[in-house]
mmCIF file of C-alpha atoms in Angstrom:
data_model
loop_
_atom_site.group_PDB
_atom_site.id
_atom_site.type_symbol
_atom_site.label_atom_id
_atom_site.label_comp_id
_atom_site.label_asym_id
_atom_site.label_seq_id
_atom_site.Cartn_x
_atom_site.Cartn_y
_atom_site.Cartn_z
ATOM 1 C CA MET N 14 0.000 0.000 0.000
ATOM 2 C CA ASN N 15 1.516 3.299 -1.078
ATOM 3 C CA LEU N 16 0.316 5.877 1.420
ATOM 4 C CA HIS N 17 1.354 9.490 1.056
ATOM 5 C CA LEU N 18 1.679 11.303 4.367
ATOM 6 C CA PRO N 19 2.005 14.974 3.419
ATOM 7 C CA ALA N 20 4.686 16.918 5.231
ATOM 8 C CA THR N 21 2.575 20.044 4.709
ATOM 9 C CA ALA N 22 -0.107 19.074 7.251
ATOM 10 C CA PRO N 23 -0.036 21.807 9.929
ATOM 11 C CA HIS N 24 1.321 20.700 13.281
ATOM 12 C CA SER N 25 -1.758 22.029 15.071
ATOM 13 C CA VAL N 26 -4.043 19.737 13.048
ATOM 14 C CA LEU N 27 -1.722 16.753 13.429
ATOM 15 C CA ASP N 28 -1.306 17.328 17.161
ATOM 16 C CA GLN N 29 -5.062 17.585 17.678
ATOM 17 C CA ALA N 30 -5.663 14.431 15.655
ATOM 18 C CA ARG N 31 -3.061 12.508 17.645
ATOM 19 C CA ALA N 32 -4.570 13.737 20.912
ATOM 20 C CA ALA N 33 -8.022 12.495 19.889
ATOM 21 C CA TRP N 34 -6.809 9.025 18.915
ATOM 22 C CA SER N 35 -4.623 8.799 22.034
ATOM 23 C CA ARG N 36 -7.675 9.518 24.202
ATOM 24 C CA LEU N 37 -9.577 6.686 22.522
ATOM 25 C CA ALA N 38 -6.640 4.334 23.014
ATOM 26 C CA GLY N 39 -6.215 4.890 26.749
ATOM 27 C CA ALA N 40 -4.698 7.177 29.354
ATOM 28 C CA ASP N 41 -1.106 5.962 28.863
ATOM 29 C CA ALA N 42 -1.144 5.932 25.058
ATOM 30 C CA SER N 43 0.543 8.613 22.995
ATOM 31 C CA PHE N 44 2.127 9.189 19.601
ATOM 32 C CA LEU N 45 5.879 9.786 19.588
ATOM 33 C CA PRO N 46 7.138 11.498 16.408
ATOM 34 C CA GLY N 47 9.275 9.210 14.281
ATOM 35 C CA ARG N 48 8.491 6.138 16.386
ATOM 36 C CA THR N 49 6.094 3.216 16.732
ATOM 37 C CA SER N 50 4.671 3.121 20.260
ATOM 38 C CA ILE N 51 3.251 -0.212 21.475
ATOM 39 C CA VAL N 52 0.902 0.093 24.448
ATOM 40 C CA VAL N 53 -0.971 -2.484 26.505
ATOM 41 C CA ALA N 54 -4.513 -1.097 26.539
ATOM 42 C CA PRO N 55 -7.233 -3.722 27.160
ATOM 43 C CA ALA N 56 -9.958 -1.086 26.997
ATOM 44 C CA SER N 57 -8.684 0.553 23.797
ATOM 45 C CA ARG N 58 -11.454 1.810 21.531
ATOM 46 C CA LEU N 59 -9.234 1.677 18.450
ATOM 47 C CA SER N 60 -10.219 -1.912 17.621
ATOM 48 C CA PRO N 61 -12.666 -4.655 18.614
ATOM 49 C CA PRO N 62 -11.980 -6.070 22.101
ATOM 50 C CA GLY N 63 -9.022 -8.432 22.175
ATOM 51 C CA TRP N 64 -7.589 -7.234 18.847
ATOM 52 C CA MET N 65 -4.431 -5.320 18.004
ATOM 53 C CA ALA N 66 -4.919 -1.825 16.586
ATOM 54 C CA VAL N 67 -2.514 0.157 14.422
ATOM 55 C CA VAL N 68 -2.992 3.882 13.861
ATOM 56 C CA VAL N 69 -0.460 5.984 11.964
ATOM 57 C CA LEU N 70 -0.675 9.782 11.929
ATOM 58 C CA GLY N 71 2.136 11.583 10.155
ATOM 59 C CA ASP N 72 5.437 9.921 11.013
ATOM 60 C CA ALA N 73 4.206 8.367 14.280
ATOM 61 C CA ALA N 74 2.462 5.055 14.882
ATOM 62 C CA LEU N 75 0.433 3.948 17.883
ATOM 63 C CA VAL N 76 -0.205 0.234 18.389
ATOM 64 C CA THR N 77 -2.545 -0.985 21.127
ATOM 65 C CA VAL N 78 -2.754 -4.593 22.299
ATOM 66 C CA PRO N 79 -4.821 -6.202 25.068
ATOM 67 C CA THR N 80 -2.056 -8.129 26.888
ATOM 68 C CA ALA N 81 1.622 -7.865 27.807
ATOM 69 C CA ARG N 82 2.308 -11.136 25.977
ATOM 70 C CA MET N 83 0.851 -9.707 22.787
ATOM 71 C CA ALA N 84 2.908 -6.540 23.306
ATOM 72 C CA ASP N 85 6.077 -8.633 23.392
ATOM 73 C CA ARG N 86 5.075 -10.363 20.149
ATOM 74 C CA ALA N 87 4.285 -7.069 18.465
ATOM 75 C CA THR N 88 7.500 -5.412 19.649
ATOM 76 C CA THR N 89 9.597 -8.200 18.142
ATOM 77 C CA ALA N 90 7.604 -8.394 14.913
ATOM 78 C CA LEU N 91 7.387 -4.662 14.177
ATOM 79 C CA ARG N 92 10.830 -3.608 15.368
ATOM 80 C CA ASP N 93 12.326 -2.671 11.981
ATOM 81 C CA LEU N 94 9.170 -1.780 10.022
ATOM 82 C CA GLY N 95 8.566 1.775 8.874
ATOM 83 C CA THR N 96 5.203 3.431 9.433
ATOM 84 C CA GLN N 97 4.031 2.966 5.831
ATOM 85 C CA GLU N 98 4.878 -0.739 5.992
ATOM 86 C CA LEU N 99 2.446 -1.089 8.896
ATOM 87 C CA ALA N 100 -0.403 -0.478 6.426
ATOM 88 C CA ASP N 101 0.397 -3.623 4.421
ATOM 89 C CA PRO N 102 -1.481 -6.657 5.840
ATOM 90 C CA ASP N 103 0.574 -9.044 3.695
ATOM 91 C CA ARG N 104 3.804 -7.685 5.144
ATOM 92 C CA LEU N 105 2.431 -7.924 8.668
ATOM 93 C CA ARG N 106 1.176 -11.486 8.193
ATOM 94 C CA ASP N 107 4.729 -12.664 7.483
ATOM 95 C CA ARG N 108 5.805 -11.440 10.915
ATOM 96 C CA LEU N 109 2.686 -11.500 13.056
ATOM 97 C CA PRO N 110 0.137 -14.117 11.876
ATOM 98 C CA PHE N 111 -3.468 -13.038 12.207
ATOM 99 C CA ASP N 112 -6.861 -14.605 11.530
ATOM 100 C CA GLU N 113 -8.792 -11.495 10.560
ATOM 101 C CA VAL N 114 -8.081 -7.913 9.547
ATOM 102 C CA LEU N 115 -10.196 -4.757 9.372
ATOM 103 C CA GLY N 116 -8.727 -2.141 7.078
ATOM 104 C CA PRO N 117 -6.534 -0.468 6.312
ATOM 105 C CA ALA N 118 -8.615 2.682 6.144
ATOM 106 C CA HIS N 119 -7.174 6.070 5.246
ATOM 107 C CA LEU N 120 -7.488 8.943 7.712
ATOM 108 C CA LEU N 121 -7.884 12.415 6.261
ATOM 109 C CA PHE N 122 -8.039 15.723 8.101
ATOM 110 C CA LEU N 123 -9.064 19.212 7.094
ATOM 111 C CA THR N 124 -7.215 22.422 7.788
ATOM 112 C CA PRO N 125 -10.034 25.015 7.901
ATOM 113 C CA SER N 126 -8.273 27.385 5.514
ATOM 114 C CA ARG N 127 -8.098 24.595 2.915
ATOM 115 C CA PHE N 128 -11.836 23.894 2.911
ATOM 116 C CA ARG N 129 -13.283 24.033 -0.603
ATOM 117 C CA PRO N 130 -17.072 23.935 -0.187
ATOM 118 C CA VAL N 131 -19.380 23.150 -3.075
ATOM 119 C CA PRO N 132 -22.869 24.599 -3.603
ATOM 120 C CA SER N 133 -25.246 22.536 -1.495
ATOM 121 C CA VAL N 134 -29.007 22.248 -1.253
ATOM 122 C CA ALA N 135 -28.895 19.728 1.610
ATOM 123 C CA GLU N 136 -31.476 20.296 4.314
ATOM 124 C CA ARG N 137 -30.998 19.594 8.009
ATOM 125 C CA VAL N 138 -32.891 16.860 9.883
ATOM 126 C CA PRO N 139 -32.473 15.272 13.336
ATOM 127 C CA GLY N 140 -30.112 12.316 13.568
ATOM 128 C CA ASP N 141 -33.002 10.051 14.550
ATOM 129 C CA ASP N 142 -35.296 11.072 11.697
ATOM 130 C CA PRO N 143 -37.286 7.974 10.617
ATOM 131 C CA LEU N 144 -36.447 8.539 6.951
ATOM 132 C CA LEU N 145 -32.751 8.640 7.855
ATOM 133 C CA LEU N 146 -33.104 5.293 9.611
ATOM 134 C CA ALA N 147 -34.863 3.982 6.505
ATOM 135 C CA LEU N 148 -31.813 4.967 4.421
ATOM 136 C CA LEU N 149 -29.609 2.880 6.704
ATOM 137 C CA GLU N 150 -31.884 -0.113 6.234
ATOM 138 C CA ARG N 151 -31.928 0.219 2.442
ATOM 139 C CA CYS N 152 -28.138 0.397 2.281
ATOM 140 C CA GLY N 153 -27.697 -2.828 4.273
ATOM 141 C CA PRO N 154 -25.562 -3.556 7.328
ATOM 142 C CA GLY N 155 -22.218 -3.524 5.500
ATOM 143 C CA ASP N 156 -22.485 -0.015 4.067
ATOM 144 C CA ALA N 157 -24.416 1.273 7.076
ATOM 145 C CA ASP N 158 -21.799 0.061 9.556
ATOM 146 C CA GLU N 159 -18.923 1.368 7.448
ATOM 147 C CA SER N 160 -20.530 4.807 7.216
ATOM 148 C CA ALA N 161 -21.173 4.961 10.996
ATOM 149 C CA LEU N 162 -24.090 7.262 10.200
ATOM 150 C CA ALA N 163 -26.097 5.683 13.010
ATOM 151 C CA ASP N 164 -23.510 7.030 15.478
ATOM 152 C CA ILE N 165 -23.682 10.713 14.583
ATOM 153 C CA THR N 166 -24.254 13.116 17.444
ATOM 154 C CA SER N 167 -24.974 16.054 15.145
ATOM 155 C CA SER N 168 -28.008 16.720 13.037
ATOM 156 C CA ALA N 169 -27.834 15.268 9.529
ATOM 157 C CA ARG N 170 -27.590 17.039 6.208
ATOM 158 C CA VAL N 171 -29.738 15.199 3.654
ATOM 159 C CA LEU N 172 -30.990 15.141 0.093
ATOM 160 C CA ARG N 173 -34.353 13.703 -0.918
ATOM 161 C CA ARG N 174 -35.698 12.092 -4.043
ATOM 162 C CA ASP N 175 -39.391 11.170 -4.353
ATOM 163 C CA GLY N 176 -39.892 11.779 -0.655
ATOM 164 C CA ARG N 177 -37.037 9.503 0.448
ATOM 165 C CA ILE N 178 -33.709 10.522 1.942
ATOM 166 C CA VAL N 179 -31.132 9.201 -0.535
ATOM 167 C CA ALA N 180 -27.939 10.811 0.791
ATOM 168 C CA ALA N 181 -26.955 11.959 4.266
ATOM 169 C CA ALA N 182 -23.957 13.216 6.212
ATOM 170 C CA GLY N 183 -23.206 14.291 9.758
ATOM 171 C CA HIS N 184 -20.571 13.847 12.431
ATOM 172 C CA GLU N 185 -19.941 12.083 15.711
ATOM 173 C CA LEU N 186 -18.233 14.240 18.310
ATOM 174 C CA TRP N 187 -14.921 12.636 19.292
ATOM 175 C CA PRO N 188 -12.487 13.714 22.027
ATOM 176 C CA ARG N 189 -10.435 16.889 21.666
ATOM 177 C CA GLY N 190 -13.063 18.660 19.595
ATOM 178 C CA THR N 191 -12.897 16.237 16.668
ATOM 179 C CA ALA N 192 -15.800 15.756 14.262
ATOM 180 C CA HIS N 193 -15.709 12.259 12.787
ATOM 181 C CA LEU N 194 -17.608 12.607 9.497
ATOM 182 C CA SER N 195 -20.146 10.026 8.320
ATOM 183 C CA ILE N 196 -21.545 9.946 4.784
ATOM 184 C CA LEU N 197 -23.971 7.497 3.193
ATOM 185 C CA THR N 198 -25.709 7.404 -0.195
ATOM 186 C CA ASP N 199 -28.411 5.036 -1.379
ATOM 187 C CA PRO N 200 -26.737 2.572 -3.816
ATOM 188 C CA ARG N 201 -29.285 3.461 -6.518
ATOM 189 C CA HIS N 202 -28.281 7.134 -6.381
ATOM 190 C CA ARG N 203 -24.499 6.937 -6.274
ATOM 191 C CA ARG N 204 -22.038 8.537 -8.710
ATOM 192 C CA ARG N 205 -24.264 11.595 -9.066
ATOM 193 C CA GLY N 206 -22.430 13.999 -6.771
ATOM 194 C CA LEU N 207 -24.873 13.607 -3.879
ATOM 195 C CA ALA N 208 -22.196 12.540 -1.393
ATOM 196 C CA LEU N 209 -20.171 15.647 -2.189
ATOM 197 C CA ASP N 210 -23.224 17.867 -1.659
ATOM 198 C CA VAL N 211 -24.208 16.509 1.769
ATOM 199 C CA ALA N 212 -20.598 16.144 2.902
ATOM 200 C CA SER N 213 -19.819 19.772 2.081
ATOM 201 C CA ALA N 214 -22.799 20.920 4.151
ATOM 202 C CA ALA N 215 -21.872 18.647 7.075
ATOM 203 C CA VAL N 216 -18.256 19.822 7.054
ATOM 204 C CA ALA N 217 -19.381 23.463 7.024
ATOM 205 C CA ASP N 218 -21.566 22.753 10.068
ATOM 206 C CA ALA N 219 -18.656 21.158 11.958
ATOM 207 C CA LEU N 220 -16.263 23.978 11.100
ATOM 208 C CA ALA N 221 -18.824 26.529 12.290
ATOM 209 C CA GLN N 222 -18.596 24.818 15.700
ATOM 210 C CA GLY N 223 -14.807 25.079 15.719
ATOM 211 C CA LEU N 224 -14.279 21.327 15.336
ATOM 212 C CA LEU N 225 -11.448 19.422 13.653
ATOM 213 C CA CYS N 226 -12.928 17.500 10.726
ATOM 214 C CA GLN N 227 -11.795 13.903 10.293
ATOM 215 C CA TRP N 228 -12.669 11.637 7.367
ATOM 216 C CA ARG N 229 -12.133 7.876 7.412
ATOM 217 C CA GLY N 230 -12.229 6.303 3.949
ATOM 218 C CA ARG N 231 -11.584 2.779 2.752
ATOM 219 C CA THR N 232 -12.505 3.267 -0.900
ATOM 220 C CA LEU N 233 -10.893 5.494 -3.496
ATOM 221 C CA ALA N 234 -14.288 7.056 -4.257
ATOM 222 C CA SER N 235 -14.724 8.091 -0.616
ATOM 223 C CA ARG N 236 -11.242 9.581 -0.421
ATOM 224 C CA ARG N 237 -11.757 11.521 -3.637
ATOM 225 C CA VAL N 238 -14.840 13.205 -2.176
ATOM 226 C CA ALA N 239 -12.816 14.189 0.877
ATOM 227 C CA GLN N 240 -9.914 15.469 -1.205
ATOM 228 C CA THR N 241 -12.265 17.531 -3.357
ATOM 229 C CA LEU N 242 -13.346 19.326 -0.176
ATOM 230 C CA GLY N 243 -9.739 19.985 0.842
ATOM 231 C CA PHE N 244 -8.972 17.090 3.178
ATOM 232 C CA GLN N 245 -5.402 15.781 3.272
ATOM 233 C CA GLU N 246 -4.385 12.171 3.752
ATOM 234 C CA THR N 247 -2.560 12.097 7.055
ATOM 235 C CA GLY N 248 -2.527 8.455 8.130
ATOM 236 C CA PHE N 249 -4.356 5.173 8.336
ATOM 237 C CA GLN N 250 -5.933 2.686 10.719
ATOM 238 C CA LEU N 251 -6.240 -1.084 10.773
ATOM 239 C CA SER N 252 -7.127 -3.766 13.312
ATOM 240 C CA LEU N 253 -5.863 -7.347 13.518
ATOM 241 C CA ARG N 254 -7.169 -10.384 15.363
ATOM 242 C CA LEU N 255 -3.891 -12.163 16.013
ATOM 243 C CA SER N 256 -3.557 -15.937 15.735
ATOM 244 C CA GLU N 257 -3.098 -17.783 19.021
ATOM 245 C CA ASN N 258 0.144 -19.439 17.921
#
């Protein structure tokens, strides 16, 4: 995986992003520039319980594991790997066998001065609007879970077609004033620019509250929407369920 981590990302944005992810990982977790930090954090929220999590932001990596034994395995396996190599599941499997992997997903952040909004006609509805819940059901559990739209703490920005909500975006408030963006479009209405419309409105709402906007994208299409709005690729995240042996 060839991941570009731009050196131009402002330190204030990078520091705030690292602080948010550190808070989710646990009280003793932190990113150390130029290093991979491995932390025993059984209650880490960076991965499913019992899994190993890898988060890279800029030139620093944070790895959380549930046990000291797993920390020893990870320390030995990852000792001479660079941060970009940590995004390659095939490379990791050679050193640290695992049974299941989630990711990698790209992490993108927005410097407010770089925001490039697009004209939007998205309206605002509550996050528990019944038609919004109907969109989640139509998209199916895979797309719905990946979007995390059900977790938003903000109102939603939506577009309608024939009385149905067909595209929606909002954010979940994370630690350190971070807005984790969620975007979802009905499969029958994709590739029409709807995601860009609702996302632009949702980002504008978050910026108006003084929040740091974070975008998590697995697909190229998702990342292109973010980049169109001015987001920069700053890191990645993946989770591994390590083999017992």
